[in-house]
Short mmCIF file of C-alpha atoms in Angstrom, two decimals:
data_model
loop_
_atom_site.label_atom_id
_atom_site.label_comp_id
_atom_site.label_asym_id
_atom_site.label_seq_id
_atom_site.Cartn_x
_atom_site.Cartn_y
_atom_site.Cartn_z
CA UNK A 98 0.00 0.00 0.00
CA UNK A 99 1.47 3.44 -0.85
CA UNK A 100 1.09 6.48 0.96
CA UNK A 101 -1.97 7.78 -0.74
CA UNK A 102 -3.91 4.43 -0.61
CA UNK A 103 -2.86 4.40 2.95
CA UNK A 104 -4.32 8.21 3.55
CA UNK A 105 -7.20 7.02 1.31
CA UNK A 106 -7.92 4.31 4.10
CA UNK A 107 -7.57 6.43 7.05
CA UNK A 108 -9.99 8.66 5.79
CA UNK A 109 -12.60 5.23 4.66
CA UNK A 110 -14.26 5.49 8.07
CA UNK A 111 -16.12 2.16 8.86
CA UNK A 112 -20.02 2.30 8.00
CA UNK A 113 -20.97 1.59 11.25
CA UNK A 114 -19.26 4.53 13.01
CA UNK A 115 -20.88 6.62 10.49
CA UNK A 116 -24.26 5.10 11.23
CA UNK A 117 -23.76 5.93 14.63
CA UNK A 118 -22.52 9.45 14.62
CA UNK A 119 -25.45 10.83 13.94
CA UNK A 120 -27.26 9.65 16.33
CA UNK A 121 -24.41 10.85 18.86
CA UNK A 122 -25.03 14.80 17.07
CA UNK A 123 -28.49 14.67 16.96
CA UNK A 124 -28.15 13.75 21.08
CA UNK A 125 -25.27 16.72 21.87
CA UNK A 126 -27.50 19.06 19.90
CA UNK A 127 -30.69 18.00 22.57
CA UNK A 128 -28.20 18.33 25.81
CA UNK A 129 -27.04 21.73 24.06
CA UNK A 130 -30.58 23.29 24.33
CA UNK A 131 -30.50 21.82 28.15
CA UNK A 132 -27.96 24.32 28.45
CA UNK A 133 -24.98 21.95 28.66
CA UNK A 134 -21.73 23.04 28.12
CA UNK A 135 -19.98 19.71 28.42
CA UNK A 136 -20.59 16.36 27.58
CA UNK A 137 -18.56 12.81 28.28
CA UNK A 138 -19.11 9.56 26.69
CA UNK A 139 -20.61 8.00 29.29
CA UNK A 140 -23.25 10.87 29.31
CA UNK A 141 -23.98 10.08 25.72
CA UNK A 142 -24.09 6.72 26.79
CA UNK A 143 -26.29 6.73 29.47
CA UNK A 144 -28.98 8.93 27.16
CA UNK A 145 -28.90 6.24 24.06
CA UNK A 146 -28.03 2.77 25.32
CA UNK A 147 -24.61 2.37 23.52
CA UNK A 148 -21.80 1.34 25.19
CA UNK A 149 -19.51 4.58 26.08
CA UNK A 150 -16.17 2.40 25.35
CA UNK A 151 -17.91 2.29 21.55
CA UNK A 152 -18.63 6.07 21.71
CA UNK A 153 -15.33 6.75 22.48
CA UNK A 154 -13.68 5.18 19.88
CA UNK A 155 -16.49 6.23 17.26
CA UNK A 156 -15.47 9.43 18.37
CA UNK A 157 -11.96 9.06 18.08
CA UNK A 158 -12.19 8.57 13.75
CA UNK A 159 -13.72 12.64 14.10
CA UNK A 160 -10.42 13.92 15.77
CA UNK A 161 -11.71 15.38 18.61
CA UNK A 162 -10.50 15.04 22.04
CA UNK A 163 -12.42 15.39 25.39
CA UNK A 164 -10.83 16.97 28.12
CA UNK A 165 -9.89 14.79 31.56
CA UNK A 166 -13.10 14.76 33.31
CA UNK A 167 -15.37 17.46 32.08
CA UNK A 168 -15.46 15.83 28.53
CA UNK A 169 -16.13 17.06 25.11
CA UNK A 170 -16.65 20.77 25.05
CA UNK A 171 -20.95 20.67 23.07
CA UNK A 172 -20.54 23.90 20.49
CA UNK A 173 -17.08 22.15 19.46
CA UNK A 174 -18.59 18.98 19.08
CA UNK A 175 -21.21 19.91 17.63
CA UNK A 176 -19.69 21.88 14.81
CA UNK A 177 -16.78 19.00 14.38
CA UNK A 178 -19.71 16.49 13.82
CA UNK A 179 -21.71 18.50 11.61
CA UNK A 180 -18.30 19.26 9.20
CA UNK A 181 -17.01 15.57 9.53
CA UNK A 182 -20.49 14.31 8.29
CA UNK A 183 -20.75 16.19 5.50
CA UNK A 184 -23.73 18.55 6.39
CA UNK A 185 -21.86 21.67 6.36
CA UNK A 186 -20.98 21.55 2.92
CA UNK A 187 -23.65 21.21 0.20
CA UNK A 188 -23.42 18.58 -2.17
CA UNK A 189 -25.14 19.31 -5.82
CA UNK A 190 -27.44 16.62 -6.80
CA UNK A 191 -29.46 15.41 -9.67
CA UNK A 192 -32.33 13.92 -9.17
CA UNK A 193 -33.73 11.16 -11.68
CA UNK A 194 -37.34 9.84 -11.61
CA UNK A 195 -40.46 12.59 -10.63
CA UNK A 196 -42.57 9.70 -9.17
CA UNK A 197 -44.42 9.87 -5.96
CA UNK A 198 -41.08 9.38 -4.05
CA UNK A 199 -39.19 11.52 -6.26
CA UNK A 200 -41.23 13.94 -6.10
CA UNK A 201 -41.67 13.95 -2.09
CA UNK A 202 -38.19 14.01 -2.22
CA UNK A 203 -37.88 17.05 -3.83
CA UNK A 204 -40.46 18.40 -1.36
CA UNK A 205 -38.79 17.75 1.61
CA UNK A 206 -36.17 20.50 2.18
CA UNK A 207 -34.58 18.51 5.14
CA UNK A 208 -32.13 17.39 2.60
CA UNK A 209 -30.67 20.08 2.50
CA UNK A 210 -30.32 20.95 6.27
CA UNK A 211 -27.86 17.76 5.98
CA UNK A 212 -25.72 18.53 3.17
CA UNK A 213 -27.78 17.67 -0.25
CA UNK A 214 -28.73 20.21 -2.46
CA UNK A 215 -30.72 18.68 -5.34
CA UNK A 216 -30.25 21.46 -7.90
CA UNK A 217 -32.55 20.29 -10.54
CA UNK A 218 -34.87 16.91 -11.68
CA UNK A 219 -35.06 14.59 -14.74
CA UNK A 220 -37.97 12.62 -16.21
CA UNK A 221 -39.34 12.20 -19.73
CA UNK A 222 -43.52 12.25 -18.73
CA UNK A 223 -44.68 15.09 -20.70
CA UNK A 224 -45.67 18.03 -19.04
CA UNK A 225 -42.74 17.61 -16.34
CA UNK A 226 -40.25 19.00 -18.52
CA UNK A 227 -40.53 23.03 -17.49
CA UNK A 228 -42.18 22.70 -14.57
CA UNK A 229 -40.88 23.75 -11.46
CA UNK A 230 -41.24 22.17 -7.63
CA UNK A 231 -40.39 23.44 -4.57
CA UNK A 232 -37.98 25.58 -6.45
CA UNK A 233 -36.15 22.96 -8.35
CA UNK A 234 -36.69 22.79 -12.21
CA UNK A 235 -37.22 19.76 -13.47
CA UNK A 236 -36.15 19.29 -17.32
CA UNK A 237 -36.56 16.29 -19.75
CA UNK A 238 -33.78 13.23 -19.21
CA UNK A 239 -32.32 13.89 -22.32
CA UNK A 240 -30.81 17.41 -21.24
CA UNK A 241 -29.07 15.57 -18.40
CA UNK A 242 -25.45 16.47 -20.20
CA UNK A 243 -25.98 19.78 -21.14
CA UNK A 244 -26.95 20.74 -17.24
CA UNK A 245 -24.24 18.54 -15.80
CA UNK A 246 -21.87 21.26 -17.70
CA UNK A 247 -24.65 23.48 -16.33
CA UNK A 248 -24.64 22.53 -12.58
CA UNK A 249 -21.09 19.89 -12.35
CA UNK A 250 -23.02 17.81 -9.85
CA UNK A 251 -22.02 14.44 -8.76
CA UNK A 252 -24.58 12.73 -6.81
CA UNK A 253 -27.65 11.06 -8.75
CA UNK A 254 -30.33 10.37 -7.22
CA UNK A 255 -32.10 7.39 -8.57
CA UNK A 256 -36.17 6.85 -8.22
CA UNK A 257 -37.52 5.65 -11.34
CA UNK A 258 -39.40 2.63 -11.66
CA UNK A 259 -36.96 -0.88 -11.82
CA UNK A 260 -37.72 -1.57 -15.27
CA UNK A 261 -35.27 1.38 -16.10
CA UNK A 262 -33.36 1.80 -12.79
CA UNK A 263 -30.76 0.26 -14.40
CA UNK A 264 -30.39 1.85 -17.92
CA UNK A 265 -30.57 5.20 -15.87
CA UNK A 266 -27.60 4.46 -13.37
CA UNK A 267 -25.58 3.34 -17.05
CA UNK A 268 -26.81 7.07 -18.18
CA UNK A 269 -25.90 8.91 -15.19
CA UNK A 270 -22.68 7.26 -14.97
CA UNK A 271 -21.55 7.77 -18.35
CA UNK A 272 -22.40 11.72 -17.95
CA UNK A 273 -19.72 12.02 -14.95
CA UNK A 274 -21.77 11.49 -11.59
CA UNK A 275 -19.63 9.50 -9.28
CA UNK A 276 -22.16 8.48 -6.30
CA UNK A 277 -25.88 7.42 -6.75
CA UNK A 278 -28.34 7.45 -4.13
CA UNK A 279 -30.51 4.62 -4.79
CA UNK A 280 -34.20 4.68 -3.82
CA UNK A 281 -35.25 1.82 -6.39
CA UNK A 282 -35.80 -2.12 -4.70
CA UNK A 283 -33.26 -2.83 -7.63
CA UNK A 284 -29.56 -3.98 -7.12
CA UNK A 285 -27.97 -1.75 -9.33
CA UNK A 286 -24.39 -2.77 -10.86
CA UNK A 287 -21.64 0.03 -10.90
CA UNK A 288 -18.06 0.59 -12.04
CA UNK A 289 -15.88 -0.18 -9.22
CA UNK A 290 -15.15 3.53 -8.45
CA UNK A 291 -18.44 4.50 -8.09
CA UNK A 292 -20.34 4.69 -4.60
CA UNK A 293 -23.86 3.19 -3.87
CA UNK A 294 -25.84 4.50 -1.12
CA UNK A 295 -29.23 1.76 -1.13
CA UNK A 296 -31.67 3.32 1.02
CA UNK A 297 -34.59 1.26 0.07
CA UNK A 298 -37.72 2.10 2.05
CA UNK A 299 -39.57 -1.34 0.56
CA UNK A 300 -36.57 -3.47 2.43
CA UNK A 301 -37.16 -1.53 5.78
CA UNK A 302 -40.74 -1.83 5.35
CA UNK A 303 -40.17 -5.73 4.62
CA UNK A 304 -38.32 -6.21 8.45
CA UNK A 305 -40.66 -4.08 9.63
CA UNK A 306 -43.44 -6.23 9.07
CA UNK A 307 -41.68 -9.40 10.07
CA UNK A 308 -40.69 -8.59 13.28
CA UNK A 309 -44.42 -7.22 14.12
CA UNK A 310 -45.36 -10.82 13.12
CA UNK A 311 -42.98 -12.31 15.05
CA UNK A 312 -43.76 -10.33 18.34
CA UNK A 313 -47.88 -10.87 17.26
CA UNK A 314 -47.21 -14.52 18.38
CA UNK A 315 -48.29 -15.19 21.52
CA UNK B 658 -37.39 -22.76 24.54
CA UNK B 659 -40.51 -24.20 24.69
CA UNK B 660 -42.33 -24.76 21.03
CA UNK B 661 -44.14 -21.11 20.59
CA UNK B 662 -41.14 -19.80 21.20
CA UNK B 663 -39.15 -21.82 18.75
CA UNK B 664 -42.53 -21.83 16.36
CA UNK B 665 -41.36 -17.47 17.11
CA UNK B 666 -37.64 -17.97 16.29
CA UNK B 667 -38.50 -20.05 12.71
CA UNK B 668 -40.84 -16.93 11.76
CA UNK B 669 -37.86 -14.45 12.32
CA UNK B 670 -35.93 -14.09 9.34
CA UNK B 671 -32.08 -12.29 9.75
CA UNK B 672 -32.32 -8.66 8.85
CA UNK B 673 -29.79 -9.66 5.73
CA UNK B 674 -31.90 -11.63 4.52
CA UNK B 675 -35.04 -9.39 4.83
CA UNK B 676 -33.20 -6.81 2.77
CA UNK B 677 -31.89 -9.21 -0.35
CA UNK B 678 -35.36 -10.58 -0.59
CA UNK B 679 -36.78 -6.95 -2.45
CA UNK B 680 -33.76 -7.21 -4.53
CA UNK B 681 -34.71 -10.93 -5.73
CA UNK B 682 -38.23 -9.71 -6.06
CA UNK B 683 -38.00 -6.80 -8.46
CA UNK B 684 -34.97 -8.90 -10.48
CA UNK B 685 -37.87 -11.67 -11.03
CA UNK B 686 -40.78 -8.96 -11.81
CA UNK B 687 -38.07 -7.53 -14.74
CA UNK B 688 -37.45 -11.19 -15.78
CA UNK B 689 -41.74 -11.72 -15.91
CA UNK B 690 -41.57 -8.30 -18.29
CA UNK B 691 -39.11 -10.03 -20.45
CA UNK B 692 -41.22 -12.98 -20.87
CA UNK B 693 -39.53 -15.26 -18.81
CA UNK B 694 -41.47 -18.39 -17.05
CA UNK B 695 -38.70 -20.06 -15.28
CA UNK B 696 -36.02 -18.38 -13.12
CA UNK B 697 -33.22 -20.13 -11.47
CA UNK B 698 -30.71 -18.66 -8.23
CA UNK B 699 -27.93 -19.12 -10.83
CA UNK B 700 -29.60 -16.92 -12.89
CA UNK B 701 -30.59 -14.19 -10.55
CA UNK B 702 -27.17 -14.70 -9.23
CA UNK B 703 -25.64 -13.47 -12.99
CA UNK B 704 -27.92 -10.38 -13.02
CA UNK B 705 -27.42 -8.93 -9.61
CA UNK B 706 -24.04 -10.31 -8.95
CA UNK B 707 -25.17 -12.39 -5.70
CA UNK B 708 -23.88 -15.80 -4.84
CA UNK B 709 -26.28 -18.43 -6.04
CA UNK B 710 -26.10 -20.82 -2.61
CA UNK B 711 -26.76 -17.39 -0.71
CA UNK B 712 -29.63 -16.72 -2.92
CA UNK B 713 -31.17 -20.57 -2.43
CA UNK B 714 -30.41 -19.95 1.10
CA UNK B 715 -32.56 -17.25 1.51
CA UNK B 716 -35.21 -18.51 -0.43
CA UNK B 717 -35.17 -21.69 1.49
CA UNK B 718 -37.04 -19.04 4.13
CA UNK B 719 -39.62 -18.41 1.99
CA UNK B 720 -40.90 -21.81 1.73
CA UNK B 721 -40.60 -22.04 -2.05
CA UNK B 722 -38.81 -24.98 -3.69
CA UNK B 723 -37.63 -24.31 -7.40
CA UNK B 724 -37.78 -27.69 -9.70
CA UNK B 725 -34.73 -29.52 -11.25
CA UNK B 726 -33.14 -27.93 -14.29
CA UNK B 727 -35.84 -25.45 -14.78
CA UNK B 728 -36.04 -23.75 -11.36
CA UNK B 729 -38.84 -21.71 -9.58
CA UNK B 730 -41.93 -20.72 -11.79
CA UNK B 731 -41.67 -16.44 -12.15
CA UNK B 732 -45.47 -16.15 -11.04
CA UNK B 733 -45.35 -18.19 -8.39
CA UNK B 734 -42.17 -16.80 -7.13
CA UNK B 735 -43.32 -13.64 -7.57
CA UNK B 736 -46.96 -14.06 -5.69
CA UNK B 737 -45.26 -15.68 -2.80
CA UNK B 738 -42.46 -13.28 -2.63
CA UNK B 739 -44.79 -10.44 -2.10
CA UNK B 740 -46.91 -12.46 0.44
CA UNK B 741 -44.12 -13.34 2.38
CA UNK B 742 -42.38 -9.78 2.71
CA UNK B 743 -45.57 -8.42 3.83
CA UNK B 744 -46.62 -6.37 0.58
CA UNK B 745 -49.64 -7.77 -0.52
CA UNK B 746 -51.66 -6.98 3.24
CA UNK B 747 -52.25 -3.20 4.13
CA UNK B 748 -50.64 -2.84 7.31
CA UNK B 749 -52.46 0.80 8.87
CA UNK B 750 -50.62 3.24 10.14
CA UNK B 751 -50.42 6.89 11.61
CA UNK B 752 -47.60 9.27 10.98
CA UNK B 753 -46.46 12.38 13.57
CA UNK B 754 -45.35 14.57 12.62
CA UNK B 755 -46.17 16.70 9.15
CA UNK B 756 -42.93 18.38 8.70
CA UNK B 757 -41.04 18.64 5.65
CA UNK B 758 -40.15 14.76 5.71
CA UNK B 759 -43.45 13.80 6.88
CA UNK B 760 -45.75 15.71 4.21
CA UNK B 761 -43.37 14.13 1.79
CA UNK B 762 -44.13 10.68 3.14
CA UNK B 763 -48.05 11.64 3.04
CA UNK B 764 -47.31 12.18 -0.30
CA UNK B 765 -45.84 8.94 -1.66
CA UNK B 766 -48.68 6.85 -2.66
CA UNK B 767 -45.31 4.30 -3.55
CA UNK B 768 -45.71 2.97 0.04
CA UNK B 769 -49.19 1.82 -0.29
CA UNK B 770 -48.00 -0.66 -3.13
CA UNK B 771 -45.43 -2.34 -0.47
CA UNK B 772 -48.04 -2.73 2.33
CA UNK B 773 -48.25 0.24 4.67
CA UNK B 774 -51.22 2.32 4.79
CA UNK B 775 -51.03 5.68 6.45
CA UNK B 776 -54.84 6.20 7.39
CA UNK B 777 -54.24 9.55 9.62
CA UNK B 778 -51.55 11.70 10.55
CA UNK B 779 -50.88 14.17 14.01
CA UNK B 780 -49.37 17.39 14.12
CA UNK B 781 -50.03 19.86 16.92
CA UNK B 782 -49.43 22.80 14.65
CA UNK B 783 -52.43 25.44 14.47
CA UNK B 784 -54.08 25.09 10.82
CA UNK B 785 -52.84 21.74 9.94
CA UNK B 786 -55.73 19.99 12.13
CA UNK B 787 -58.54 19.37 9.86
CA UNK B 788 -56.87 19.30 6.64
CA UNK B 789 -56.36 16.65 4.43
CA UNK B 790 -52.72 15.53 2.30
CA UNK B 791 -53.09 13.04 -0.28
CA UNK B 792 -56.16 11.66 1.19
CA UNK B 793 -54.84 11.29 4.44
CA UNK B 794 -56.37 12.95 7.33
CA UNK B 795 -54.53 14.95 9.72
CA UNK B 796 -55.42 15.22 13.43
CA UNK B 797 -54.17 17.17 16.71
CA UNK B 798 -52.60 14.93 18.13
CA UNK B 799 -54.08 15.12 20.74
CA UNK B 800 -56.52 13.14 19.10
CA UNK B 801 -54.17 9.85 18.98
CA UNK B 802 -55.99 8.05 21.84
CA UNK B 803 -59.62 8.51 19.53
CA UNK B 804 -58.53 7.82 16.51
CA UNK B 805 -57.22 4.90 18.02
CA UNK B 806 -59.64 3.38 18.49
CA UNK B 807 -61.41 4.32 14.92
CA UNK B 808 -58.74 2.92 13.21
CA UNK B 809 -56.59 0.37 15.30
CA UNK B 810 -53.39 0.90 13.87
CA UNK B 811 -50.09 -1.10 14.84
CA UNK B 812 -47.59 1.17 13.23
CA UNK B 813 -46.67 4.54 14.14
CA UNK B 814 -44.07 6.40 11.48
CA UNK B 815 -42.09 8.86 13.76
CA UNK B 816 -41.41 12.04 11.38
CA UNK B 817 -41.33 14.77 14.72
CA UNK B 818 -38.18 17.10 15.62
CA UNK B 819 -35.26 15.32 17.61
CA UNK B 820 -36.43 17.38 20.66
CA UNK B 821 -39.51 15.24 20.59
CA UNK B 822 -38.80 12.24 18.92
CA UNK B 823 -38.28 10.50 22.43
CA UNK B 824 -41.77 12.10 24.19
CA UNK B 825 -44.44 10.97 21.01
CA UNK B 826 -42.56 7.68 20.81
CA UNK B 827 -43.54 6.74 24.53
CA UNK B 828 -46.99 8.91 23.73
CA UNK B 829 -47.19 5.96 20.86
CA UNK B 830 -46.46 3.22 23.07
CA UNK B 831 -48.63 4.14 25.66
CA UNK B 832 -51.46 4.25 22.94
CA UNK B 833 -50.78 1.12 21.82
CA UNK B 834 -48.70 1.30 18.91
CA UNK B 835 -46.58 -1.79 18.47
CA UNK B 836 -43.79 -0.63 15.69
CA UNK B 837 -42.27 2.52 15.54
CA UNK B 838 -40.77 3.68 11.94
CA UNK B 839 -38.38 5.69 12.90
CA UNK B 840 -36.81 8.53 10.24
CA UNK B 841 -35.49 10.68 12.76
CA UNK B 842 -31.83 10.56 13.50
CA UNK B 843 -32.65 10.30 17.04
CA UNK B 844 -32.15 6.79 18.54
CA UNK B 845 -35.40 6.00 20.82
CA UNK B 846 -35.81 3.91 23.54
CA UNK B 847 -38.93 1.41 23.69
CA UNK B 848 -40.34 -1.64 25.63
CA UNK B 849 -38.71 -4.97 25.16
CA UNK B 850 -41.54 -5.87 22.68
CA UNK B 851 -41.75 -2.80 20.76
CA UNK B 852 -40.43 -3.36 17.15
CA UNK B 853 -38.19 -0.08 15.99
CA UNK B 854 -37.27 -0.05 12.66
CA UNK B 855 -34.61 3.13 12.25
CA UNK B 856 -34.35 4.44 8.42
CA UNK B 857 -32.15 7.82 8.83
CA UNK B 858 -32.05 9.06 5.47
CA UNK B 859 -29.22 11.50 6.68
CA UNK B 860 -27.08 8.59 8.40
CA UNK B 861 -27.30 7.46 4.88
CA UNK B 862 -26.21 10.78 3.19
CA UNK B 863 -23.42 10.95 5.90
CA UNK B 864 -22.29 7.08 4.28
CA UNK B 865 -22.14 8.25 1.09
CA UNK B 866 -20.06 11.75 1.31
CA UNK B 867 -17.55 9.92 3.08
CA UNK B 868 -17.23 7.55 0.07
CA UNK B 869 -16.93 10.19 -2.24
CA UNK B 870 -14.80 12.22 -0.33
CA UNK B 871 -12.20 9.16 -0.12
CA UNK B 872 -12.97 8.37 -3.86
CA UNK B 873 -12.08 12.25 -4.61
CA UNK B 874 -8.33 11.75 -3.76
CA UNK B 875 -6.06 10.84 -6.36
#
């Protein structure tokens, strides 16, 4: 391994850490309006049921280090979190597919509160192409190259229907977007140096259900 | 273990599993579209890039048995698929919270396809109460404990600011609501029997920066 792949792999932070940090934020931010100007692991701990020995080291990947016995100063936290996830910055995104989730996911302007700015929309039903929702234009698929010279994006996000989930990824890929956000119940295949992020709600849903039938036993 | 509880453990699938089973499912509906009748793991296996004994494995849940040579019948696979994952019942449920995320949920007819109906929603904001989103009633919530028992709901989809994510969970509980969907990046705390199924769309944005970010240096 040379020095770059080595720097490359200090900075690949395991996906479970990353699962967890927000949940650690979202926590600091609540003791924060308690009016808490310090927090330790084990206080963190105590509040969400995770070992503080795990916190620690979680913590440890951000670069921030808690002071003997009062802990982790909350604003500094705070603000390290926020920057080492990725919400401080805003990512450009495209968004492909103006279904019924892709369009509530151009309604919801959380997104962008953590980091994801979807700048515009593609979909080839007519009478899309124009329109305009919840400020973000949405423009048929085929001008998808002339607006990533437009906008230089490189996050897709992906909620068509499977039939073309797909053909679409192939598209965006080939146009220069180097992570896709996949919504679709469809295993999409990608060149090795492009990042998947499956978030399917239909999966969730499925365990969901299962362990309400499980616990319906009795 | 006496047998109801083992009878218990054979109904719970592993989470894995849960989440590969969508994956199999669309890949079969696309092969159905092509005009395929037959579909074997090996097969599957080539167009989503799974192992085939990992795929038979987790079919093996599902109570389906393929036949020599020519493998499991697409329709059948299909209908039996979508009974087993929980899609083809409506499961009722309320959502709280009509923010941003939770309008855009109200929105997204998708999730009626893949078994969850949200009958009513609770927000304590003045001039939501009385309207109505897609259909879908919204209610102070105060009015949980009534509608209750109009509608006897088991799932409760948790779409509420972190400051209160913790208070209407236990408000749910007490109610009687046995699964909590949880898109807050707040972790919860419920009862022992209480199912929690977490899907933070932001732990997953948080994921994929840090991909790209490590992708990004050359």
């Amino acid at each position: 391994m040379n020095s770059i792949e080595q720097h490359k792999e200090n900075l690949r932070v395991p996906e479970p850490t990353l699962r967890r940090l927000p949940w650690y934020l979202s926590n600091v931010k609540l003791l924060k309006q308690r009016g808490e100007r310090y927090v330790s692991s084990t206080q963190i701990s105590k509040e969400i049921n995770i070992d503080a020995s795990q916190i620690a080291k979680d913590l440890s990947y951000v670069h921030i280090s808690g002071r003997t016995r009062v802990g982790y100063e909350v604003d500094t936290l705070i603000a390290v979190l926020e920057d080492f996830l990725g919400f401080t910055n805003l990512h450009k995104a495209f968004l492909f597919g103006v279904g019924s989730l892709g369009g509530a996911l151009l309604a919801d302007s959380g997104l962008k509160h953590f980091g994801l700015d979807i700048v515009a929309a593609f979909d080839v039903k007519p009478g899309l192409a124009g329109t305009i929702l919840n400020g973000i234009p949405i423009f048929h698929s085929d001008e998808f190259g002339m607006r990533m010279e437009q906008f230089r994006v490189n996050i897709g996000v992906l909620t068509v229907p499977i039939e073309i989930a797909q053909q679409i990824t192939d598209y965006m890929v080939a146009g220069g977007i180097k992570a896709v956000w996949n919504f679709t119940p469809f295993r999409i295949r990608v060149p090795e140096h492009i990042v998947v992020q499956n978030t399917s709600l239909y999966a969730h849903l499925a365990v969901m259900f299962n362990r309400l039938n499980c616990n319906e036993i009795k």
